Short mmCIF file of C-alpha atoms and ligand atoms in Angstrom, two decimals:
data_model
loop_
_atom_site.label_atom_id
_atom_site.label_comp_id
_atom_site.label_asym_id
_atom_site.label_seq_id
_atom_site.Cartn_x
_atom_site.Cartn_y
_atom_site.Cartn_z
CA MET A 30 -20.34 -21.88 -29.23
CA ASN A 31 -20.47 -18.53 -26.65
CA VAL A 32 -18.22 -16.17 -27.46
CA PHE A 33 -17.32 -15.13 -23.58
CA ASP A 34 -17.85 -17.64 -20.94
CA LEU A 35 -19.66 -14.53 -18.64
CA VAL A 36 -20.95 -11.28 -19.39
CA ILE A 37 -21.46 -9.22 -16.33
CA LYS A 38 -24.75 -7.41 -17.37
CA GLY A 39 -26.61 -3.76 -16.56
CA GLY A 40 -24.02 -2.44 -14.42
CA THR A 41 -22.38 1.18 -13.92
CA VAL A 42 -19.08 -0.38 -15.55
CA VAL A 43 -16.23 3.00 -13.54
CA THR A 44 -13.25 3.38 -14.98
CA GLY A 45 -10.09 5.85 -14.10
CA ALA A 46 -11.81 7.78 -16.95
CA ASP A 47 -15.35 7.35 -17.19
CA SER A 48 -18.24 5.37 -15.73
CA THR A 49 -20.50 3.81 -18.66
CA HIS A 50 -23.63 1.84 -18.21
CA CYS A 51 -22.73 -1.77 -20.12
CA ASP A 52 -22.03 -5.47 -19.60
CA VAL A 53 -18.62 -6.68 -19.42
CA GLY A 54 -17.64 -9.63 -21.59
CA ILE A 55 -15.83 -11.93 -20.88
CA LYS A 56 -13.32 -14.98 -21.91
CA ASP A 57 -11.09 -16.89 -20.73
CA GLY A 58 -9.90 -14.26 -17.95
CA ILE A 59 -9.51 -11.23 -20.18
CA VAL A 60 -12.07 -8.46 -20.60
CA THR A 61 -13.16 -8.93 -24.57
CA ALA A 62 -15.86 -6.97 -24.67
CA LEU A 63 -17.54 -3.73 -23.55
CA GLY A 64 -21.19 -2.76 -25.15
CA ASP A 65 -24.75 -3.85 -25.06
CA GLY A 66 -26.64 -6.61 -25.33
CA LEU A 67 -23.91 -9.23 -23.89
CA ASP A 68 -24.51 -12.45 -23.54
CA ALA A 69 -23.13 -16.40 -21.86
CA ALA A 70 -24.49 -19.44 -20.80
CA THR A 71 -23.39 -17.62 -16.95
CA VAL A 72 -24.47 -14.29 -16.19
CA ILE A 73 -23.77 -11.98 -13.58
CA ASP A 74 -26.57 -9.52 -12.89
CA ALA A 75 -25.79 -5.96 -11.67
CA ARG A 76 -28.25 -4.24 -12.56
CA GLY A 77 -28.21 -1.03 -9.09
CA ARG A 78 -24.11 -2.05 -9.54
CA LEU A 79 -20.91 -0.03 -9.74
CA VAL A 80 -18.68 -2.51 -11.45
CA MET A 81 -14.75 -1.13 -10.87
CA PRO A 82 -11.81 -2.52 -11.64
CA GLY A 83 -10.76 -4.56 -8.39
CA GLY A 84 -8.47 -2.87 -6.34
CA ILE A 85 -4.79 -2.69 -6.42
CA ASP A 86 -2.77 -2.69 -2.67
CA SER A 87 0.80 -1.34 -3.61
CA HIS A 88 1.72 -1.49 0.02
CA CYS A 89 0.88 -4.67 1.98
CA HIS A 90 3.42 -6.31 4.58
CA ILE A 91 2.66 -10.47 4.40
CA ASP A 92 4.33 -13.05 5.43
CA GLN A 93 7.04 -10.44 6.42
CA VAL A 94 9.82 -10.82 8.56
CA SER A 95 10.19 -7.35 10.35
CA SER A 96 13.65 -6.12 11.04
CA GLY A 97 13.10 -7.04 14.47
CA GLY A 98 12.36 -10.03 14.13
CA LEU A 99 8.27 -10.57 14.57
CA GLU A 100 6.72 -11.89 12.00
CA THR A 101 3.33 -10.77 10.24
CA ALA A 102 -0.08 -12.43 11.46
CA ASP A 103 -1.07 -12.95 8.08
CA ASP A 104 0.57 -14.79 5.75
CA PHE A 105 -0.51 -15.03 1.29
CA ALA A 106 -3.45 -17.23 2.41
CA SER A 107 -5.07 -15.06 5.48
CA GLY A 108 -3.86 -11.66 3.54
CA SER A 109 -5.17 -12.77 -0.47
CA ARG A 110 -8.26 -13.78 1.35
CA SER A 111 -8.80 -10.57 3.43
CA ALA A 112 -7.62 -8.33 0.61
CA ALA A 113 -10.44 -10.53 -2.03
CA ALA A 114 -12.87 -10.12 0.14
CA GLY A 115 -12.14 -5.86 0.57
CA GLY A 116 -12.57 -5.94 -2.99
CA THR A 117 -8.67 -5.82 -3.65
CA THR A 118 -8.09 -8.73 -6.66
CA THR A 119 -3.96 -7.95 -6.81
CA ILE A 120 -1.34 -7.14 -3.68
CA ILE A 121 1.87 -5.92 -4.10
CA PRO A 122 3.65 -6.66 -0.80
CA PHE A 123 7.21 -6.75 -0.01
CA ALA A 124 10.73 -8.91 -0.69
CA ALA A 125 12.50 -7.32 1.88
CA GLN A 126 15.88 -7.81 2.23
CA HIS A 127 17.80 -8.10 5.52
CA GLN A 128 21.38 -7.17 6.98
CA GLY A 129 23.74 -9.67 4.73
CA GLN A 130 20.82 -11.39 2.37
CA SER A 131 21.19 -12.47 -1.09
CA LEU A 132 18.27 -9.86 -2.83
CA ARG A 133 17.85 -12.64 -5.53
CA GLU A 134 18.04 -15.48 -1.98
CA VAL A 135 14.95 -13.16 -0.46
CA VAL A 136 13.00 -13.01 -3.19
CA ALA A 137 12.83 -16.45 -3.47
CA ASP A 138 12.09 -16.90 -0.44
CA TYR A 139 8.61 -14.96 -0.44
CA HIS A 140 7.80 -16.57 -3.48
CA ARG A 141 8.05 -19.89 -1.73
CA ARG A 142 5.56 -17.84 0.79
CA ALA A 143 3.21 -16.90 -1.40
CA ASP A 144 3.12 -19.89 -4.13
CA GLY A 145 0.43 -22.91 -3.75
CA LYS A 146 -1.15 -19.77 -1.27
CA ALA A 147 -2.25 -17.29 -3.04
CA VAL A 148 -6.19 -16.26 -4.16
CA ILE A 149 -5.41 -12.98 -5.84
CA ASP A 150 -2.80 -12.32 -8.21
CA TYR A 151 0.42 -10.72 -6.93
CA ALA A 152 3.70 -8.81 -7.70
CA PHE A 153 6.73 -7.87 -5.11
CA HIS A 154 8.57 -4.57 -4.42
CA LEU A 155 12.15 -4.97 -2.91
CA ILE A 156 12.96 -3.60 0.34
CA ILE A 157 16.79 -2.92 0.71
CA SER A 158 18.06 -2.54 3.44
CA ASP A 159 22.05 -3.79 2.93
CA PRO A 160 23.53 -2.10 -0.59
CA THR A 161 25.69 -3.34 -1.05
CA GLU A 162 28.02 -4.05 -4.22
CA ALA A 163 26.88 -7.46 -5.27
CA VAL A 164 23.09 -5.87 -4.77
CA LEU A 165 23.89 -2.87 -6.67
CA GLY A 166 25.93 -4.01 -9.54
CA GLN A 167 24.50 -7.12 -10.21
CA GLU A 168 21.10 -8.40 -8.22
CA PHE A 169 19.14 -5.61 -7.86
CA PRO A 170 19.24 -4.94 -11.95
CA ALA A 171 19.35 -8.54 -12.85
CA LEU A 172 15.66 -8.42 -10.56
CA ILE A 173 14.50 -5.35 -12.15
CA LYS A 174 15.22 -7.35 -15.72
CA ASP A 175 12.76 -10.33 -14.22
CA GLY A 176 9.56 -8.33 -13.31
CA TYR A 177 10.43 -7.04 -9.83
CA SER A 178 11.05 -3.22 -10.65
CA SER A 179 10.13 -1.33 -8.10
CA ALA A 180 11.79 -0.76 -4.21
CA LYS A 181 11.17 0.27 -1.40
CA ILE A 182 14.18 1.85 0.96
CA TYR A 183 14.32 3.40 4.48
CA LEU A 184 15.66 6.19 5.96
CA THR A 185 14.75 5.43 10.08
CA TYR A 186 14.89 1.76 11.25
CA ASP A 187 17.83 0.58 12.76
CA ALA A 188 18.44 -2.31 10.36
CA LEU A 189 16.82 -1.23 7.55
CA LYS A 190 18.22 2.72 7.22
CA LEU A 191 19.92 3.98 4.54
CA ASP A 192 21.87 7.22 4.96
CA ASP A 193 22.00 9.73 2.22
CA ARG A 194 24.81 8.01 0.70
CA GLN A 195 23.49 4.88 0.43
CA ALA A 196 20.52 5.95 -0.58
CA LEU A 197 22.33 7.50 -3.97
CA ASN A 198 23.48 4.72 -4.74
CA VAL A 199 20.43 3.38 -4.93
CA LEU A 200 18.80 6.15 -6.70
CA ALA A 201 21.36 6.40 -9.34
CA THR A 202 20.25 2.35 -10.06
CA ALA A 203 16.51 2.74 -10.29
CA ARG A 204 17.84 5.71 -12.53
CA ARG A 205 19.90 3.61 -14.02
CA GLU A 206 18.10 0.38 -15.02
CA GLY A 207 15.08 2.16 -15.42
CA ALA A 208 12.41 1.36 -11.71
CA MET A 209 11.04 2.48 -8.87
CA VAL A 210 11.66 3.99 -5.81
CA MET A 211 9.80 4.03 -2.70
CA VAL A 212 11.76 6.33 0.39
CA HIS A 213 9.65 5.52 4.38
CA ALA A 214 10.74 8.90 5.03
CA GLU A 215 11.11 10.45 7.92
CA ASN A 216 14.09 11.36 10.53
CA HIS A 217 16.40 8.52 12.09
CA ASP A 218 18.62 10.45 14.42
CA VAL A 219 15.24 13.14 15.70
CA ILE A 220 13.50 9.80 16.25
CA GLU A 221 15.95 8.27 18.28
CA TRP A 222 16.55 12.00 20.39
CA LEU A 223 12.67 12.21 20.63
CA THR A 224 12.60 8.52 21.80
CA GLU A 225 15.81 9.17 24.22
CA GLN A 226 14.66 12.08 26.26
CA LEU A 227 11.06 11.31 26.75
CA LEU A 228 12.13 7.74 28.05
CA LEU A 229 13.99 10.08 30.10
CA GLN A 230 11.09 11.84 31.40
CA GLY A 231 9.43 8.41 32.31
CA LYS A 232 6.70 8.91 29.31
CA THR A 233 7.23 5.58 28.13
CA SER A 234 3.27 4.44 26.83
CA PRO A 235 1.82 4.07 23.61
CA ARG A 236 0.77 7.98 23.40
CA TYR A 237 4.53 9.18 22.89
CA HIS A 238 5.40 7.57 19.47
CA ALA A 239 3.53 10.13 18.24
CA ALA A 240 5.91 12.61 20.11
CA ALA A 241 8.67 10.50 19.15
CA HIS A 242 7.95 10.67 15.42
CA ALA A 243 7.22 14.76 14.53
CA ALA A 244 5.77 15.58 11.86
CA ALA A 245 8.98 17.73 11.92
CA ALA A 246 11.54 14.68 11.72
CA GLU A 247 8.62 13.54 8.63
CA ARG A 248 9.02 16.31 6.77
CA GLU A 249 12.46 16.82 6.85
CA ALA A 250 13.31 13.37 5.51
CA THR A 251 10.49 13.48 2.83
CA HIS A 252 12.48 17.13 1.09
CA ARG A 253 15.64 14.99 2.16
CA ALA A 254 15.04 12.06 -0.15
CA ILE A 255 12.65 13.98 -3.13
CA THR A 256 16.34 16.49 -3.05
CA LEU A 257 18.61 12.89 -2.84
CA ALA A 258 16.17 11.96 -6.48
CA GLU A 259 16.42 15.80 -7.55
CA VAL A 260 19.99 14.86 -7.79
CA VAL A 261 20.45 11.83 -9.93
CA GLY A 262 17.54 12.38 -11.92
CA VAL A 263 15.18 9.63 -11.22
CA PRO A 264 11.51 9.74 -10.36
CA VAL A 265 10.67 9.05 -6.17
CA LEU A 266 7.58 7.68 -4.70
CA ILE A 267 6.96 8.92 -1.25
CA VAL A 268 5.21 6.56 1.15
CA HIS A 269 2.60 6.51 4.07
CA VAL A 270 2.80 9.78 4.48
CA SER A 271 1.01 11.04 7.56
CA GLY A 272 -0.04 14.45 6.65
CA ARG A 273 0.39 18.32 5.81
CA GLU A 274 4.24 18.16 6.42
CA ALA A 275 5.52 16.17 4.09
CA ILE A 276 2.10 17.16 1.83
CA GLU A 277 3.43 20.90 1.08
CA GLN A 278 7.38 19.22 0.79
CA ILE A 279 5.21 16.83 -2.27
CA ALA A 280 3.49 20.04 -3.53
CA TRP A 281 6.09 22.25 -3.88
CA ALA A 282 8.24 19.84 -5.75
CA GLN A 283 5.72 18.79 -8.26
CA ARG A 284 4.77 22.60 -8.32
CA LYS A 285 9.45 22.76 -9.30
CA GLY A 286 7.92 19.91 -12.35
CA LEU A 287 9.70 17.03 -9.92
CA PRO A 288 8.81 13.26 -10.40
CA VAL A 289 7.73 12.87 -6.66
CA TYR A 290 4.81 10.72 -5.86
CA GLY A 291 2.54 10.37 -2.84
CA GLU A 292 0.91 7.61 -1.19
CA THR A 293 -0.86 7.71 1.81
CA CYS A 294 -3.18 5.49 3.67
CA PRO A 295 -6.50 4.66 6.22
CA GLN A 296 -4.85 5.27 8.99
CA TYR A 297 -4.28 8.79 8.08
CA LEU A 298 -7.92 10.35 7.34
CA PHE A 299 -9.34 7.66 9.55
CA LEU A 300 -7.41 7.98 12.80
CA THR A 301 -5.47 9.97 15.14
CA ALA A 302 -3.07 10.63 17.92
CA ASP A 303 -5.59 10.52 20.08
CA ASP A 304 -6.65 6.78 19.36
CA MET A 305 -3.29 6.06 20.88
CA ASP A 306 -3.61 7.80 24.15
CA ARG A 307 -6.25 5.03 25.54
CA ASP A 308 -5.68 3.07 28.50
CA GLY A 309 -3.04 1.01 29.14
CA PHE A 310 -1.68 -0.82 26.71
CA GLU A 311 -5.09 -0.09 24.36
CA GLY A 312 -3.01 2.51 22.73
CA ALA A 313 -0.33 0.31 20.30
CA LYS A 314 -3.11 -0.45 18.13
CA TYR A 315 -3.11 2.84 16.51
CA MET A 316 0.39 2.20 16.58
CA CYS A 317 2.32 2.91 13.15
CA SER A 318 5.25 5.22 12.08
CA PRO A 319 4.10 7.67 10.53
CA PRO A 320 1.95 8.07 12.92
CA PRO A 321 -1.60 8.97 12.63
CA ARG A 322 -1.74 12.68 13.55
CA ASP A 323 -4.69 15.03 14.21
CA ALA A 324 -8.55 16.27 12.45
CA ALA A 325 -6.03 19.13 10.78
CA ASN A 326 -3.68 16.92 9.61
CA GLN A 327 -6.27 14.72 8.19
CA ALA A 328 -7.47 17.37 6.76
CA CYS A 329 -5.31 17.98 4.52
CA VAL A 330 -4.57 14.20 3.68
CA TRP A 331 -7.77 14.59 2.20
CA GLN A 332 -7.09 17.23 0.79
CA GLY A 333 -3.88 15.96 -0.93
CA LEU A 334 -6.00 13.51 -2.27
CA GLU A 335 -8.94 15.40 -4.39
CA ASN A 336 -6.28 17.48 -5.70
CA GLY A 337 -3.60 14.51 -6.87
CA VAL A 338 -0.93 15.89 -4.75
CA LEU A 339 -1.12 12.25 -3.43
CA GLN A 340 -1.99 9.36 -5.94
CA VAL A 341 -1.39 6.73 -4.12
CA PHE A 342 -4.14 4.84 -1.52
CA SER A 343 -2.82 1.76 -0.15
CA SER A 344 -3.33 -0.16 3.11
CA ASP A 345 0.23 -0.14 4.05
CA HIS A 346 -1.33 -3.44 6.28
CA ALA A 347 0.95 -4.24 8.46
CA PRO A 348 -0.53 -7.60 10.77
CA TYR A 349 0.34 -7.41 14.50
CA ARG A 350 -1.74 -8.81 16.76
CA PHE A 351 -2.93 -7.34 20.21
CA SER A 352 -1.82 -10.14 22.08
CA GLY A 353 0.50 -12.84 21.48
CA ARG A 354 4.65 -13.48 21.00
CA ASP A 355 4.71 -12.02 17.10
CA GLY A 356 2.56 -9.50 18.34
CA LYS A 357 2.67 -5.74 19.57
CA ALA A 358 3.13 -7.26 23.11
CA ALA A 359 5.39 -8.90 21.99
CA ALA A 360 8.13 -7.21 24.52
CA GLY A 361 5.36 -8.01 26.99
CA ALA A 362 1.59 -5.69 27.82
CA ASP A 363 3.85 -2.71 29.62
CA ALA A 364 6.95 -2.56 26.53
CA PRO A 365 7.78 0.92 26.20
CA PHE A 366 6.49 2.34 23.16
CA GLN A 367 10.17 2.49 21.41
CA LYS A 368 9.79 -1.72 21.52
CA ILE A 369 6.02 -1.70 20.28
CA ALA A 370 5.97 -3.21 16.70
CA ASN A 371 4.85 -0.79 14.11
CA GLY A 372 2.04 -1.01 12.00
CA VAL A 373 -2.05 -1.31 11.52
CA PRO A 374 -4.39 -4.12 9.14
CA GLY A 375 -6.33 -2.40 6.89
CA LEU A 376 -6.14 -4.65 3.96
CA GLU A 377 -10.00 -5.84 3.72
CA VAL A 378 -11.31 -2.29 4.48
CA ARG A 379 -9.07 0.11 2.43
CA LEU A 380 -11.30 -0.32 0.11
CA PRO A 381 -15.04 0.75 2.13
CA LEU A 382 -13.62 3.16 4.04
CA LEU A 383 -12.45 5.36 0.97
CA PHE A 384 -15.48 4.76 -0.92
CA SER A 385 -18.11 5.81 2.22
CA GLU A 386 -16.15 8.56 2.90
CA GLY A 387 -14.57 10.11 -0.12
CA VAL A 388 -17.16 9.06 -2.47
CA ARG A 389 -20.22 8.89 -0.54
CA THR A 390 -19.48 12.08 0.61
CA GLY A 391 -18.78 14.07 -2.50
CA ARG A 392 -15.26 14.75 -1.70
CA LEU A 393 -14.12 12.38 -4.60
CA SER A 394 -15.15 11.31 -7.92
CA LEU A 395 -15.83 7.71 -8.52
CA GLN A 396 -13.17 8.32 -11.27
CA GLN A 397 -10.39 9.26 -8.11
CA PHE A 398 -11.29 6.83 -6.28
CA VAL A 399 -10.86 4.37 -9.08
CA ASP A 400 -7.16 5.83 -10.05
CA LEU A 401 -6.08 6.04 -6.70
CA THR A 402 -7.31 2.60 -5.55
CA ALA A 403 -5.92 0.48 -8.57
CA THR A 404 -5.33 2.22 -11.91
CA ARG A 405 -2.63 4.68 -10.97
CA ALA A 406 -0.77 1.92 -8.89
CA ALA A 407 -0.80 0.09 -12.00
CA ARG A 408 0.64 2.76 -14.10
CA LEU A 409 3.50 3.47 -11.22
CA TYR A 410 4.39 0.15 -10.99
CA GLY A 411 4.12 -1.31 -14.04
CA LEU A 412 1.18 -3.52 -14.39
CA TYR A 413 -0.83 -1.28 -16.43
CA PRO A 414 -2.78 -1.92 -18.79
CA ARG A 415 -2.98 -5.93 -17.86
CA LYS A 416 -4.51 -4.63 -13.75
CA GLY A 417 -5.96 -1.45 -12.13
CA THR A 418 -8.70 -0.97 -15.15
CA ILE A 419 -11.88 -2.64 -17.24
CA ALA A 420 -11.13 -2.77 -20.51
CA VAL A 421 -10.07 -4.72 -23.59
CA GLY A 422 -7.42 -6.90 -23.41
CA SER A 423 -7.47 -6.58 -19.92
CA ASP A 424 -7.04 -9.03 -17.29
CA ALA A 425 -10.79 -9.00 -16.19
CA ASP A 426 -10.48 -8.59 -12.11
CA ILE A 427 -13.03 -6.60 -11.23
CA ALA A 428 -15.06 -5.86 -7.92
CA ILE A 429 -18.86 -5.90 -7.81
CA TRP A 430 -20.42 -2.56 -5.40
CA ASP A 431 -24.09 -2.02 -3.75
CA ALA A 432 -22.59 1.83 -2.99
CA GLU A 433 -25.89 1.87 -0.93
CA ARG A 434 -24.74 -1.28 1.27
CA LYS A 435 -24.29 -0.19 4.70
CA VAL A 436 -21.98 -2.29 6.80
CA THR A 437 -21.10 -1.86 10.55
CA ILE A 438 -17.12 -3.21 10.95
CA SER A 439 -16.01 -5.56 13.23
CA GLN A 440 -13.05 -7.45 13.47
CA ALA A 441 -14.98 -11.21 13.40
CA MET A 442 -16.43 -10.65 9.82
CA LEU A 443 -13.32 -9.98 8.31
CA HIS A 444 -10.67 -12.34 6.87
CA ASP A 445 -7.23 -11.95 7.96
CA ASN A 446 -5.45 -13.10 10.80
CA MET A 447 -5.60 -10.13 13.24
CA ASP A 448 -7.27 -9.76 16.14
CA TYR A 449 -8.35 -6.82 16.30
CA THR A 450 -9.30 -3.99 13.47
CA PRO A 451 -9.01 -0.33 14.73
CA TYR A 452 -11.93 0.55 12.61
CA GLU A 453 -14.30 -1.58 14.63
CA GLY A 454 -17.59 -0.78 15.59
CA ARG A 455 -17.08 2.01 11.88
CA THR A 456 -20.21 1.60 9.44
CA VAL A 457 -19.74 2.62 6.27
CA THR A 458 -21.41 2.89 3.37
CA GLY A 459 -20.82 1.27 0.29
CA TRP A 460 -19.53 -2.44 0.28
CA PRO A 461 -17.95 -4.97 -2.55
CA THR A 462 -20.78 -7.86 -2.75
CA LEU A 463 -18.73 -9.69 -5.44
CA THR A 464 -14.89 -9.96 -6.40
CA LEU A 465 -13.61 -11.54 -10.09
CA SER A 466 -10.54 -12.14 -9.72
CA ARG A 467 -9.18 -12.87 -13.50
CA GLY A 468 -13.43 -13.54 -14.00
CA GLU A 469 -13.69 -16.18 -11.84
CA ILE A 470 -15.48 -15.14 -8.43
CA VAL A 471 -13.28 -15.45 -6.09
CA CYS A 472 -15.35 -14.04 -2.81
CA SER A 473 -19.20 -13.44 -2.74
CA GLU A 474 -20.67 -11.69 0.28
CA GLY A 475 -18.30 -12.46 2.22
CA GLU A 476 -17.87 -16.10 1.55
CA VAL A 477 -14.34 -16.37 -0.01
CA THR A 478 -14.27 -19.36 -2.43
CA ALA A 479 -11.23 -19.32 -4.37
CA ALA A 480 -8.41 -21.92 -3.66
CA PRO A 481 -6.00 -21.08 -2.47
CA GLY A 482 -2.71 -21.09 -5.10
CA ARG A 483 -4.94 -20.45 -7.99
CA GLY A 484 -3.12 -16.04 -7.72
CA VAL A 485 -0.11 -16.41 -9.90
CA PHE A 486 2.59 -14.16 -9.82
CA LEU A 487 3.10 -10.57 -11.53
CA PRO A 488 6.17 -9.73 -13.21
CA CYS A 489 6.05 -6.15 -13.54
CA ASP A 490 7.29 -4.14 -16.44
CA LEU A 491 8.68 -0.60 -15.81
CA PRO A 492 6.89 1.85 -14.46
CA GLU A 493 5.64 4.24 -16.31
CA PRO A 494 7.41 7.27 -14.63
CA ALA A 495 10.95 5.85 -14.58
CA ARG A 496 10.82 4.89 -18.60
CA ALA A 497 11.87 8.66 -19.42
CA ARG A 498 15.77 9.34 -18.31
CA ARG A 499 15.12 12.17 -16.58
CA PRO A 500 18.65 15.30 -16.13
CA GLY A 501 19.97 14.78 -12.49
CA VAL A 502 22.98 17.22 -11.84
CA LEU A 503 25.95 15.18 -13.41
CA ASP A 504 23.56 16.03 -17.08
CA THR A 505 23.46 19.43 -16.28
CA CYS A 506 27.73 20.38 -15.95
O1 LIG B 8 3.92 1.37 10.89
C1 LIG B 8 4.63 1.27 9.92
N1 LIG B 8 4.42 1.67 8.69
N2 LIG B 8 5.11 -0.10 9.76
C2 LIG B 8 5.36 -1.02 8.94
C3 LIG B 8 6.54 -1.01 8.25
C4 LIG B 8 6.67 0.36 6.62
O2 LIG B 8 7.17 1.16 6.93
O3 LIG B 8 5.79 0.13 6.18
ZN1 LIG B 9 7.47 2.90 5.64
ZN1 LIG B 10 4.19 -0.64 5.06
#
């Protein structure tokens, strides 16, 4: 009898800690050995290839109803297929609460959306937009114990935003129960006021989205989120950081020794506000919040990834098609910018974009690449070491990369349900040629072979930084 079901032979195994030339032995979907001379009836020849942990995309919107009532273009079938084709083996989308909804019922609803569809494994973050006594007193604590140990809160968007007091209450509950809070940090009133002024001046086209969502609004809300978390004494993670202003606040907090984490996304490295300044409605394709900024801010985001101020690189895949009822033009192809759905797709190209422009250029080591795209998210969201690394005992979630492969990105080759990619025509070097989820090949040379429904729900442990109780203001008086 073979000790292994499958051996990946002769590749360079990369983790967040090191690179080793060795074979990977897999049994029952688990990595059971790393070493030389391993054999099995099924062998994958990985000579000349990088053998890396499959990516964890810890911020993506799948089959989600937006606060404006729009459905994302991707459901769990197309979203997870697209992820797998891009070398991602775990997704963490959101179970999004809207006003008046029970968090429990929201979670049940998102399970129904995912069941029978996902081709790779998934967990859920909660979105808490209505933190009632029942939600914070009973539902959220019980859900944390059931494996939903992270929640996103918003400081903007009419239907989602929490005021500071509500945010404090969510943070305090997270502290008591050991959960991670992610914050969408933009100052709502600043955005609303700027929007009103711009509209009064007749400035309605997509390019004005960038002006309305000013960097100062992001900076202020980032600082406020950090302050609220400091007062309570709890870690906080600032999502989709767009540039210098917010990064400076996060770095300041980290220098003070506060457990503050930062996430960024491809759109802040590869797009700028100029992309929204295209003819007609075309600029809508590049609209997300916070918006892409300019080349100087892109350089700051790169620096934040290089020096560790930012720890997580996710896609914030928020797929709204360019055309159609639920897409960017839902309010008309001449809709003013504030009526256009926010978000860009990126699930499938997240890893290749960062590999090409980060690793191939020498900005990031292979270890940093793996940490930013898989390992750190696993640690921060309670999935490590089952996910996010290649180690004995971990799930055999592995992407095998051809570091030399040149690919020109086009919507036609992608597996999502979108009708555009903001990265159309961009050539990258380095591409995942084979993706394995729990030892099963789910994508080979761009062909997704996995059956819908094989992906399983992953209950999350408590996030590592949230396990230790930290002093807040009330502990020091
Ligand atoms: O513009 C964006 N990022 N849309 C998705 C929703 C969110 O706030 O992450
Ligand atoms: Zn957000
Ligand atoms: Zn998002």
